[in-house]
XYZ file of C-alpha atoms in Angstrom:
688
model
C -120.177 132.910 -75.711
C -121.664 129.831 -74.065
C -118.415 127.964 -74.557
C -116.457 130.780 -72.916
C -118.773 130.810 -69.902
C -118.514 127.019 -69.645
C -114.711 127.205 -69.659
C -114.860 129.916 -67.020
C -117.028 127.746 -64.776
C -114.717 124.767 -65.243
C -111.795 127.009 -64.328
C -113.610 128.110 -61.155
C -114.411 124.502 -60.259
C -110.805 123.408 -60.716
C -109.203 126.468 -59.169
C -108.174 125.498 -55.619
C -108.781 129.049 -54.396
C -112.186 129.708 -55.968
C -113.378 126.169 -55.305
C -112.478 126.469 -51.613
C -114.299 129.813 -51.348
C -117.432 128.421 -52.994
C -117.460 125.336 -50.765
C -116.797 127.510 -47.732
C -119.933 129.534 -48.423
C -121.944 126.339 -48.807
C -120.609 124.965 -45.529
C -121.832 127.928 -43.478
C -125.401 127.796 -44.846
C -126.777 126.315 -41.573
C -125.263 129.240 -39.653
C -126.626 131.773 -42.136
C -130.064 130.152 -42.168
C -130.331 130.070 -38.371
C -129.239 133.684 -38.017
C -131.498 134.861 -40.824
C -134.621 133.360 -39.266
C -133.719 134.823 -35.879
C -133.162 138.206 -37.527
C -136.568 138.009 -39.197
C -138.308 137.158 -35.923
C -136.477 140.003 -34.230
C -137.408 142.589 -36.877
C -140.810 141.368 -38.048
C -142.521 144.569 -39.304
C -145.685 144.432 -37.184
C -146.131 146.966 -34.395
C -148.155 144.739 -31.997
C -145.574 142.009 -32.448
C -142.714 144.393 -31.677
C -144.520 145.600 -28.565
C -144.960 141.978 -27.524
C -141.227 141.339 -27.890
C -140.385 144.357 -25.755
C -142.919 143.575 -23.017
C -143.103 139.796 -22.745
C -141.040 138.559 -19.809
C -139.162 141.791 -19.612
C -137.949 141.450 -23.186
C -136.200 138.086 -22.729
C -137.550 136.761 -26.064
C -136.014 139.695 -27.906
C -132.773 139.178 -25.993
C -132.742 135.480 -26.890
C -133.239 136.249 -30.584
C -130.531 138.884 -30.466
C -128.142 136.389 -28.875
C -128.867 133.939 -31.698
C -128.271 136.613 -34.328
C -125.015 137.666 -32.653
C -123.793 134.075 -32.359
C -124.552 133.203 -36.006
C -124.564 136.044 -38.523
C -122.715 138.227 -36.030
C -119.643 136.007 -36.496
C -120.322 134.744 -40.004
C -116.990 136.047 -41.329
C -115.122 134.126 -38.650
C -116.952 130.941 -39.559
C -116.252 131.610 -43.219
C -112.515 131.877 -42.561
C -112.530 128.450 -40.920
C -114.686 126.927 -43.684
C -112.585 128.241 -46.586
C -109.334 127.370 -44.842
C -110.669 123.864 -44.193
C -111.236 123.185 -47.892
C -108.168 125.061 -49.119
C -105.829 123.342 -46.653
C -107.129 119.801 -47.261
C -105.015 119.008 -50.367
C -102.016 120.835 -48.884
C -102.143 118.896 -45.623
C -102.871 115.504 -47.178
C -103.699 113.059 -44.392
C -102.129 115.263 -41.719
C -105.319 116.332 -39.910
C -103.460 118.130 -37.119
C -101.614 120.260 -39.656
C -104.907 121.109 -41.378
C -106.464 122.203 -38.080
C -103.428 124.329 -37.258
C -103.730 126.048 -40.648
C -107.380 126.838 -39.905
C -106.487 128.247 -36.495
C -103.691 130.313 -38.030
C -106.072 131.718 -40.658
C -108.565 132.632 -37.956
C -105.887 134.426 -35.941
C -104.704 136.290 -39.052
C -108.252 137.381 -39.800
C -108.653 138.823 -36.300
C -105.282 140.534 -36.633
C -106.517 142.195 -39.840
C -109.125 144.252 -37.957
C -109.035 146.950 -35.340
C -109.244 150.720 -35.274
C -106.301 153.064 -35.101
C -106.443 152.774 -31.326
C -105.820 149.047 -31.661
C -109.248 147.975 -30.418
C -111.314 145.352 -32.193
C -114.938 145.803 -33.224
C -117.221 142.786 -32.886
C -119.213 144.072 -35.874
C -116.185 143.368 -38.051
C -116.787 139.636 -37.665
C -120.278 139.790 -39.203
C -121.164 140.303 -42.846
C -118.928 143.382 -42.935
C -115.834 141.222 -42.901
C -116.775 138.657 -45.559
C -114.343 139.965 -48.163
C -111.492 140.179 -45.670
C -112.389 136.670 -44.507
C -111.937 135.302 -48.018
C -108.610 137.062 -48.462
C -107.241 136.000 -45.078
C -108.409 132.391 -45.363
C -106.573 131.896 -48.656
C -103.422 133.959 -48.051
C -102.910 132.893 -44.441
C -103.389 129.205 -45.262
C -100.967 129.436 -48.142
C -98.394 131.285 -46.062
C -98.733 128.803 -43.217
C -97.970 125.821 -45.443
C -95.156 127.669 -47.193
C -93.533 128.165 -43.809
C -94.438 124.767 -42.379
C -93.417 122.617 -45.315
C -90.595 124.515 -46.992
C -88.496 125.975 -44.215
C -85.479 124.030 -43.124
C -86.046 121.832 -40.125
C -83.655 123.862 -37.949
C -86.055 126.818 -38.053
C -88.913 124.763 -36.686
C -89.706 124.245 -33.039
C -89.836 120.666 -31.806
C -90.447 119.119 -28.446
C -89.533 115.690 -27.227
C -92.268 113.329 -26.188
C -94.455 110.504 -27.380
C -97.593 112.564 -28.131
C -97.555 113.128 -31.875
C -100.288 115.789 -31.669
C -98.295 117.749 -29.119
C -95.181 117.549 -31.272
C -97.161 118.663 -34.330
C -98.530 121.650 -32.416
C -95.097 122.633 -31.199
C -93.661 122.380 -34.708
C -96.272 124.896 -35.893
C -95.285 127.618 -33.426
C -92.992 129.465 -35.818
C -95.310 129.339 -38.885
C -98.315 130.512 -36.842
C -96.341 133.316 -35.205
C -95.011 134.565 -38.549
C -98.466 134.426 -40.183
C -100.137 136.448 -37.434
C -97.271 138.943 -37.367
C -97.471 139.460 -41.144
C -101.204 140.181 -41.110
C -100.996 142.377 -38.033
C -98.181 144.339 -39.687
C -100.279 144.686 -42.839
C -103.179 146.101 -40.827
C -100.838 148.494 -39.015
C -99.462 149.625 -42.380
C -102.989 150.408 -43.586
C -103.602 152.482 -40.474
C -100.398 154.488 -40.845
C -100.530 155.064 -44.595
C -104.260 155.496 -45.193
C -105.577 156.262 -41.690
C -108.148 153.457 -41.850
C -108.802 150.613 -39.449
C -108.828 147.748 -41.926
C -109.210 146.701 -45.554
C -112.993 147.200 -45.527
C -112.606 150.770 -44.265
C -110.101 151.486 -47.040
C -112.549 150.252 -49.711
C -115.414 152.250 -48.176
C -113.294 155.418 -48.066
C -112.216 155.120 -51.678
C -115.812 154.602 -52.801
C -117.007 157.597 -50.806
C -114.398 159.800 -52.457
C -115.413 158.476 -55.880
C -118.938 159.828 -55.306
C -117.712 163.333 -54.645
C -118.735 164.633 -58.087
C -121.809 162.476 -58.561
C -124.734 164.617 -57.424
C -127.067 164.413 -60.419
C -130.108 162.165 -60.579
C -130.607 159.460 -61.665
C -126.967 158.921 -62.695
C -125.757 158.862 -59.103
C -128.339 156.206 -58.292
C -127.218 154.034 -61.205
C -123.563 154.246 -60.148
C -124.466 153.604 -56.508
C -126.493 150.478 -57.282
C -123.871 149.212 -59.710
C -121.145 149.447 -57.083
C -123.403 148.140 -54.322
C -124.208 144.900 -56.128
C -120.831 144.598 -57.851
C -119.190 144.497 -54.431
C -121.622 141.798 -53.301
C -120.570 139.618 -56.249
C -117.091 139.530 -54.734
C -118.329 138.920 -51.210
C -117.971 142.517 -50.020
C -120.988 143.756 -48.044
C -122.015 146.547 -50.404
C -124.502 148.074 -47.973
C -121.872 148.559 -45.285
C -119.132 149.593 -47.709
C -121.356 152.328 -49.201
C -123.237 153.288 -46.062
C -121.441 156.652 -45.810
C -122.409 157.414 -49.412
C -126.032 156.479 -48.782
C -126.256 158.673 -45.674
C -124.797 161.764 -47.382
C -125.415 161.687 -51.143
C -128.875 160.120 -50.727
C -129.862 161.588 -47.372
C -133.577 161.382 -46.609
C -135.473 164.646 -46.384
C -133.582 166.393 -49.192
C -135.972 168.960 -50.652
C -137.197 168.183 -54.181
C -135.072 165.056 -54.454
C -136.497 161.770 -55.708
C -133.327 159.755 -55.176
C -133.187 159.237 -51.406
C -131.992 156.320 -49.330
C -135.571 155.331 -48.506
C -136.446 155.488 -52.218
C -133.558 153.152 -53.061
C -134.441 150.764 -50.221
C -138.078 150.573 -51.289
C -137.738 150.340 -55.074
C -134.372 148.717 -55.850
C -133.729 146.344 -52.942
C -136.623 143.993 -53.669
C -135.961 140.958 -51.517
C -132.448 142.167 -50.720
C -129.447 143.338 -52.725
C -129.628 142.338 -56.373
C -133.453 142.335 -56.172
C -133.145 138.642 -55.361
C -136.899 138.311 -54.866
C -136.999 138.275 -58.669
C -134.353 135.531 -58.733
C -136.428 133.555 -56.262
C -139.509 133.797 -58.474
C -137.489 132.875 -61.563
C -136.210 129.742 -59.813
C -139.710 128.736 -58.761
C -141.106 129.347 -62.250
C -138.547 127.776 -64.595
C -135.969 125.793 -62.613
C -135.822 122.102 -63.509
C -133.244 121.145 -60.919
C -134.559 119.818 -57.643
C -131.701 121.324 -55.623
C -132.401 124.827 -56.965
C -136.110 124.558 -56.218
C -135.406 123.304 -52.702
C -133.075 126.253 -52.148
C -135.759 128.630 -53.420
C -138.340 127.150 -51.048
C -135.900 127.537 -48.145
C -135.093 131.142 -49.052
C -138.674 132.259 -49.829
C -139.900 133.069 -46.284
C -136.867 135.259 -45.617
C -136.746 136.865 -49.075
C -140.249 138.226 -48.549
C -138.761 140.290 -45.734
C -135.669 141.367 -47.717
C -133.296 138.867 -46.090
C -131.367 137.197 -48.909
C -128.225 135.682 -47.325
C -129.356 132.179 -48.272
C -129.435 133.049 -51.970
C -126.308 135.215 -51.886
C -124.189 132.679 -50.006
C -126.036 129.429 -50.696
C -126.839 129.610 -54.396
C -124.331 131.298 -54.448
C -124.293 134.724 -56.063
C -120.804 135.372 -54.733
C -118.196 134.556 -57.413
C -120.892 133.275 -59.776
C -120.159 134.731 -63.246
C -123.523 133.653 -64.699
C -125.613 135.759 -62.320
C -123.348 138.811 -62.143
C -125.239 140.607 -64.938
C -128.826 140.147 -63.648
C -127.746 140.715 -60.046
C -126.426 144.161 -61.019
C -128.882 145.014 -63.804
C -132.207 144.178 -62.106
C -131.958 146.732 -59.247
C -130.930 149.441 -61.717
C -133.916 148.707 -63.966
C -136.247 148.695 -60.951
C -134.852 152.003 -59.738
C -135.134 153.679 -63.150
C -138.728 152.487 -63.508
C -139.691 153.942 -60.117
C -137.716 157.128 -60.790
C -139.542 157.635 -64.084
C -142.927 157.056 -62.433
C -142.133 159.668 -59.787
C -140.570 162.127 -62.245
C -143.673 162.264 -64.441
C -145.883 162.653 -61.391
C -147.672 159.305 -61.631
C -146.253 158.034 -58.347
C -145.806 160.284 -55.283
C -142.327 160.911 -53.906
C -141.231 158.745 -50.996
C -142.664 160.445 -47.918
C -141.469 158.344 -44.996
C -138.849 155.807 -43.988
C -140.069 152.215 -43.864
C -138.587 149.385 -41.765
C -136.141 147.464 -43.959
C -137.900 144.134 -43.281
C -141.257 145.391 -44.582
C -142.369 143.058 -47.416
C -142.537 144.283 -50.983
C -145.826 145.967 -51.993
C -146.449 146.932 -48.348
C -143.213 148.935 -48.363
C -144.157 150.654 -51.629
C -147.548 151.648 -50.268
C -146.233 152.849 -46.905
C -143.257 154.742 -48.378
C -145.339 156.720 -50.887
C -148.696 156.739 -49.113
C -150.300 155.522 -52.341
C -151.304 152.274 -54.001
C -149.272 153.414 -56.978
C -146.074 152.740 -55.058
C -147.120 149.100 -54.684
C -148.105 148.979 -58.371
C -144.653 150.198 -59.422
C -143.083 147.510 -57.250
C -145.308 144.890 -58.890
C -144.147 145.916 -62.357
C -140.528 145.974 -61.140
C -140.815 142.454 -59.739
C -142.315 141.224 -63.024
C -139.570 142.862 -65.105
C -136.864 141.645 -62.742
C -138.161 138.099 -62.913
C -138.097 138.260 -66.717
C -134.490 139.467 -66.538
C -133.444 136.602 -64.261
C -135.284 133.796 -66.117
C -132.874 133.411 -69.083
C -129.910 133.391 -66.707
C -131.528 130.686 -64.569
C -131.985 128.601 -67.705
C -128.433 129.351 -68.834
C -127.082 128.390 -65.415
C -128.896 125.065 -65.420
C -127.872 124.321 -68.988
C -124.256 125.004 -68.080
C -124.671 122.859 -64.993
C -125.963 119.980 -67.116
C -123.133 120.399 -69.631
C -120.675 120.574 -66.772
C -122.011 117.347 -65.295
C -121.749 115.577 -68.651
C -118.173 116.801 -69.057
C -117.141 115.909 -65.506
C -118.836 112.503 -65.710
C -116.759 111.708 -68.799
C -113.630 112.976 -67.046
C -114.359 110.843 -63.977
C -115.087 107.753 -66.080
C -111.932 108.211 -68.148
C -109.838 108.703 -65.014
C -111.332 105.582 -63.403
C -110.839 103.438 -66.498
C -107.202 104.449 -66.838
C -106.549 103.470 -63.216
C -108.607 100.289 -63.649
C -106.433 99.179 -66.562
C -103.336 99.582 -64.390
C -104.936 97.593 -61.587
C -105.078 100.581 -59.224
C -107.849 101.238 -56.732
C -108.587 104.928 -56.325
C -110.921 106.732 -53.951
C -112.883 109.787 -55.040
C -115.280 110.809 -52.268
C -112.578 112.418 -50.122
C -111.151 114.455 -52.986
C -111.790 118.194 -53.130
C -111.248 118.678 -56.877
C -113.825 118.519 -59.660
C -113.651 114.711 -59.783
C -114.445 114.538 -56.080
C -117.347 116.965 -56.510
C -118.750 114.875 -59.357
C -118.319 111.631 -57.417
C -120.247 113.075 -54.466
C -123.004 114.235 -56.808
C -123.222 110.765 -58.342
C -123.420 109.136 -54.929
C -126.179 111.474 -53.796
C -128.282 110.468 -56.798
C -127.365 106.775 -56.462
C -128.381 106.669 -52.813
C -131.705 108.316 -53.655
C -132.340 105.818 -56.465
C -131.477 102.888 -54.216
C -133.868 104.138 -51.535
C -136.623 104.582 -54.125
C -135.827 101.215 -55.785
C -135.099 102.900 -59.133
C -131.985 100.895 -60.047
C -132.339 99.886 -63.698
C -131.196 96.469 -64.913
C -130.583 95.365 -68.502
C -130.394 91.769 -69.708
C -127.971 90.286 -72.249
C -129.290 87.114 -73.928
C -127.436 83.764 -73.769
C -128.191 81.465 -76.699
C -127.346 77.882 -77.645
C -125.874 76.580 -80.888
C -129.345 76.659 -82.493
C -129.826 80.333 -81.615
C -132.517 79.650 -78.999
C -132.462 81.819 -75.893
C -131.534 79.670 -72.881
C -130.531 82.356 -70.386
C -129.667 85.971 -69.733
C -127.237 87.908 -67.603
C -128.616 90.794 -65.523
C -126.323 93.809 -65.859
C -126.391 97.082 -63.935
C -127.272 100.049 -66.157
C -127.682 103.015 -63.853
C -128.504 106.351 -65.456
C -127.277 109.761 -64.400
C -128.310 112.836 -66.336
C -129.825 110.747 -69.114
C -126.677 108.673 -69.747
C -125.705 105.224 -68.515
C -122.717 105.379 -66.193
C -119.828 102.930 -66.515
C -120.984 100.027 -64.260
C -117.601 99.253 -62.589
C -117.399 102.931 -61.578
C -120.860 102.740 -60.007
C -119.843 99.651 -58.040
C -116.556 101.196 -56.930
C -118.267 104.367 -55.698
C -120.923 102.343 -53.869
C -118.209 100.300 -52.164
C -116.330 103.440 -51.179
C -119.475 105.106 -49.879
C -120.625 102.066 -47.925
C -123.925 101.514 -49.737
C -122.756 98.547 -51.818
C -124.864 96.077 -49.838
C -127.947 98.249 -50.319
C -127.176 98.454 -54.046
C -126.816 94.672 -54.193
C -130.224 94.157 -52.645
C -131.850 96.680 -54.893
C -130.437 94.743 -57.852
C -131.611 91.405 -56.452
C -135.102 92.746 -55.775
C -135.409 94.036 -59.337
C -134.066 90.886 -60.994
C -136.107 88.504 -58.855
C -139.266 90.412 -59.787
C -138.327 90.249 -63.477
C -137.475 86.530 -63.595
C -141.111 85.292 -63.458
C -141.948 87.556 -66.396
C -138.959 86.222 -68.364
C -139.894 82.639 -67.451
C -143.441 83.101 -68.692
C -142.074 84.286 -72.045
C -139.219 81.793 -72.623
C -140.152 78.713 -70.588
C -139.435 77.186 -67.211
C -135.839 76.176 -68.064
C -134.651 79.757 -68.549
C -131.740 80.870 -66.330
C -131.024 84.476 -65.301
C -127.658 85.212 -63.692
C -126.858 88.000 -61.222
C -123.310 89.078 -60.369
C -122.146 88.747 -56.780
C -118.673 89.130 -55.285
C -117.142 86.225 -53.403
C -116.999 88.156 -50.130
C -120.779 88.543 -50.189
C -121.287 84.847 -50.848
C -119.185 84.198 -47.732
C -121.878 85.879 -45.610
C -124.372 83.339 -44.152
C -126.950 86.065 -43.482
C -126.890 87.212 -47.100
C -127.209 83.603 -48.249
C -130.364 83.191 -46.155
C -131.805 86.409 -47.557
C -131.189 85.243 -51.119
C -132.926 81.949 -50.424
C -135.927 83.682 -48.845
C -136.214 86.073 -51.775
C -135.992 83.210 -54.283
C -138.650 81.286 -52.356
C -140.995 84.287 -52.261
C -140.799 84.645 -56.039
C -140.675 80.893 -56.744
C -137.523 81.163 -58.866
C -135.089 78.686 -57.265
C -134.473 76.867 -60.543
C -134.197 80.030 -62.590
C -131.772 82.138 -60.508
C -128.026 81.881 -61.103
C -125.473 83.589 -58.852
C -122.467 84.570 -60.955
C -119.430 84.834 -58.679
C -116.475 86.983 -59.615
C -113.302 84.997 -58.916
C -110.923 87.820 -58.071
C -110.574 86.824 -54.403
C -108.768 83.789 -53.065
C -111.084 81.362 -51.333
C -108.638 80.642 -48.506
C -109.714 83.864 -46.762
C -113.430 82.995 -47.058
C -114.154 80.215 -44.551
C -117.950 80.069 -45.017
C -118.203 80.187 -48.789
C -118.119 76.425 -49.443
C -120.897 75.770 -46.920
C -122.991 78.591 -48.347
C -122.515 77.347 -51.917
C -123.593 73.849 -50.879
C -126.659 75.275 -49.130
C -127.657 77.295 -52.195
C -127.160 74.273 -54.465
C -129.309 72.063 -52.264
C -132.103 74.634 -52.477
C -131.911 74.676 -56.256
C -130.104 78.022 -56.778
C -127.501 77.642 -59.539
C -124.000 79.096 -59.350
C -121.543 80.234 -61.992
C -117.919 81.391 -62.069
C -117.269 84.587 -64.010
C -114.069 85.201 -66.030
C -112.780 81.631 -65.626
C -109.282 80.774 -66.825
C -106.817 78.028 -65.909
C -105.282 80.102 -63.119
C -104.719 78.953 -59.544
C -107.727 80.867 -58.143
C -110.075 79.490 -60.789
C -109.046 75.890 -60.173
C -109.461 76.381 -56.414
C -113.082 77.339 -57.018
C -113.728 74.075 -58.901
C -111.732 71.890 -56.540
C -113.737 72.792 -53.442
C -117.175 73.768 -54.763
C -119.900 72.673 -57.146
C -120.649 75.174 -59.886
C -123.205 74.672 -62.614
C -121.823 77.199 -65.117
C -118.373 78.495 -65.969
C -117.998 81.661 -68.051
C -114.788 81.868 -70.024
C -112.377 84.692 -69.396
C -113.052 87.371 -72.007
C -109.417 87.605 -73.044
C -109.454 83.927 -74.067
C -112.547 84.406 -76.243
C -111.204 87.549 -77.914
C -107.928 85.786 -78.851
C -109.386 82.464 -79.963
C -108.802 83.220 -83.671
C -105.307 84.700 -83.347
C -103.819 82.730 -80.457
C -103.763 78.947 -80.766
C -102.953 78.475 -77.093
C -106.116 80.366 -76.157
C -108.076 77.841 -78.208
C -106.290 74.942 -76.490
C -107.114 76.387 -73.058
C -110.778 76.781 -74.002
C -110.862 73.193 -75.280
C -109.350 71.978 -72.016
C -111.939 73.897 -69.975
C -114.757 72.396 -72.054
C -113.334 68.884 -71.503
C -113.022 69.634 -67.783
C -116.644 70.722 -67.805
C -117.737 67.375 -69.218
C -115.834 65.606 -66.445
C -117.030 67.788 -63.544
C -120.529 68.424 -64.833
C -120.596 72.169 -65.531
C -121.754 74.073 -68.607
C -119.252 76.388 -70.354
C -120.559 79.806 -71.443
C -118.583 82.058 -73.792
C -119.220 85.787 -73.592
C -117.766 88.576 -75.779
C -118.856 86.646 -78.887
C -118.973 89.525 -81.352
C -118.836 87.889 -84.783
C -119.683 84.659 -86.561
C -116.043 83.552 -86.942
C -115.469 83.592 -83.188
C -118.746 81.749 -82.635
C -117.799 79.022 -85.113
C -114.334 78.579 -83.594
C -115.837 78.218 -80.115
C -118.409 75.729 -81.401
C -115.638 73.559 -82.878
C -113.952 73.571 -79.451
C -117.124 72.209 -77.874
C -118.636 75.408 -76.452
C -122.386 75.544 -77.123
C -123.687 78.556 -75.126
C -122.841 82.038 -76.351
C -123.296 85.612 -75.147
C -122.218 88.746 -76.927
C -122.945 91.476 -79.470
C -123.285 88.920 -82.268
C -126.675 88.140 -80.761
C -127.605 91.222 -78.750
C -126.220 93.841 -76.404
C -127.688 94.159 -72.931
C -131.251 95.453 -73.336
C -134.132 96.519 -71.071
C -136.600 93.879 -69.948
C -139.181 94.979 -72.520
C -136.756 94.409 -75.411
C -135.563 91.089 -74.002
C -139.145 89.818 -73.989
C -139.329 90.586 -77.730
C -136.113 88.657 -78.524
C -136.305 86.071 -81.273
C -133.497 84.058 -82.948
C -132.083 85.619 -86.119
């Protein structure tokens, strides 16, 4: 079962449609949050406060809050159309930003064309939460139709205009696709009006549901069906309260003699914190959630959830299109309702006697609705039961999220390594697929760890021919989700994100603090190398910072800068001067992955290096390829002439070590001696 749910979630993540909808909901959270707080302030259930709003300044405060509500949640469906279309159109438009914007505008126009009564007039209310479902449908279908017309029609059907302004020409070329899209959706709305005598898709759904309740008049079965449909619609983004409002006003009309199941009863004892009894979800998150993002969301939603405003949880968590929370979102209100119905049916709790403002907090609403403390007590038990229902699903959701992250991290690493082997550079942070989502998640954690100086470094020992430890290489070993991430991927993402310099300094700070500890254990002649790219060594400011840091820690003679030699030195005018300056101050330098290539020889011709690390491919082939051995021997001889020490890494067995020793190499690094280990394990190293 868990495996099936996991596959379903992966399918949602990789589905362009569902992924765009989910991201669209997340994008409009600031709008929803602003409108929700304004709505709470406008409807705060305190009589003196309401009188203050009506009287202060002639009611301008209330008017201001109403304007904010109208401008945010009042048009939330319109914003959602733009948000979903933005994400859905991104891979279709590629780098054509103008085309992407035109698709968003077309989707917005199609959404507006999908509403309107039979008289042809538009209702502003349609652009609020009522239209969320239609917004999702229009954003996806209109965007798809727009690109089908824009990209696949023959050029003679497009409209072009002469001129040098590329944006103007792009806009003119979109005239026909936009016109067709709007006409199609307007015709679809007109067809609904003529065939079904409804104003729009939402009205059609509401009408069908109202007819379905025609034979459901018996309690509590009608209440169970009503709540099931109410919350089931919400799962798909349809405003269940508005869609079933006609049912609530007729089947569950307040004041019905001898009836327990009234609209006020349902509002007070099933909508605890909003549809889906999301107050219980909020408590479950606060009690058992281990993920920081979920707890932060719960803290943000808590003030509003107390007053039955749950848009942040429904759209931000989200509940919409979330298969894990479908069951508790539907089940919890039904259980709460049945509990309250049973308490009233046996006479323990009084029937609901009066209508209570919908923003009245739980417990207060139960007391006011029934006129008894027992109403509040029933709500307390309902909240406790509902929280217990939600808790296992919160844990399941987070477990699936962790499994998903492990899976996607492996996918991202595998994808990066395959491109790395082909010499390709790929960018992930602008992607909208699962790899892009995972890359953004990694970068969020990496930035936080850099800011908190939590970048972990391991050290791989370097030993001489006697087995004595003479040095170590500091290697990045950053953890995400309990696993160490492939270091080249971490570096590539940091470079793409723009935080590579900050990462470099976090590494330097950590290593320079560790070197005195290593020196105390292994002696003053120990050398610890840190990787640095040639472009960074070309920066005079960075060179000065390195020297200051080395001086502060007193490690000039122990720090080695290991330069990767991928870049030609001809494009780095300051590097020779900076290398000389570092050497004069006692900071050693090394060349990484040295071979007999043109770039490698250029490094030695113009600069003084103290160490040269052999290219790994030469070391790996020393037993099978005689020419590799000859090249290594030549490099060792060159080292004697120019005064640098040759270091062989990737030494994984005794045979390779012996072959290298015969060629004159006397410093080794590799799994034969030790993998890269934390500082604590390095300090315990002893020759075998």
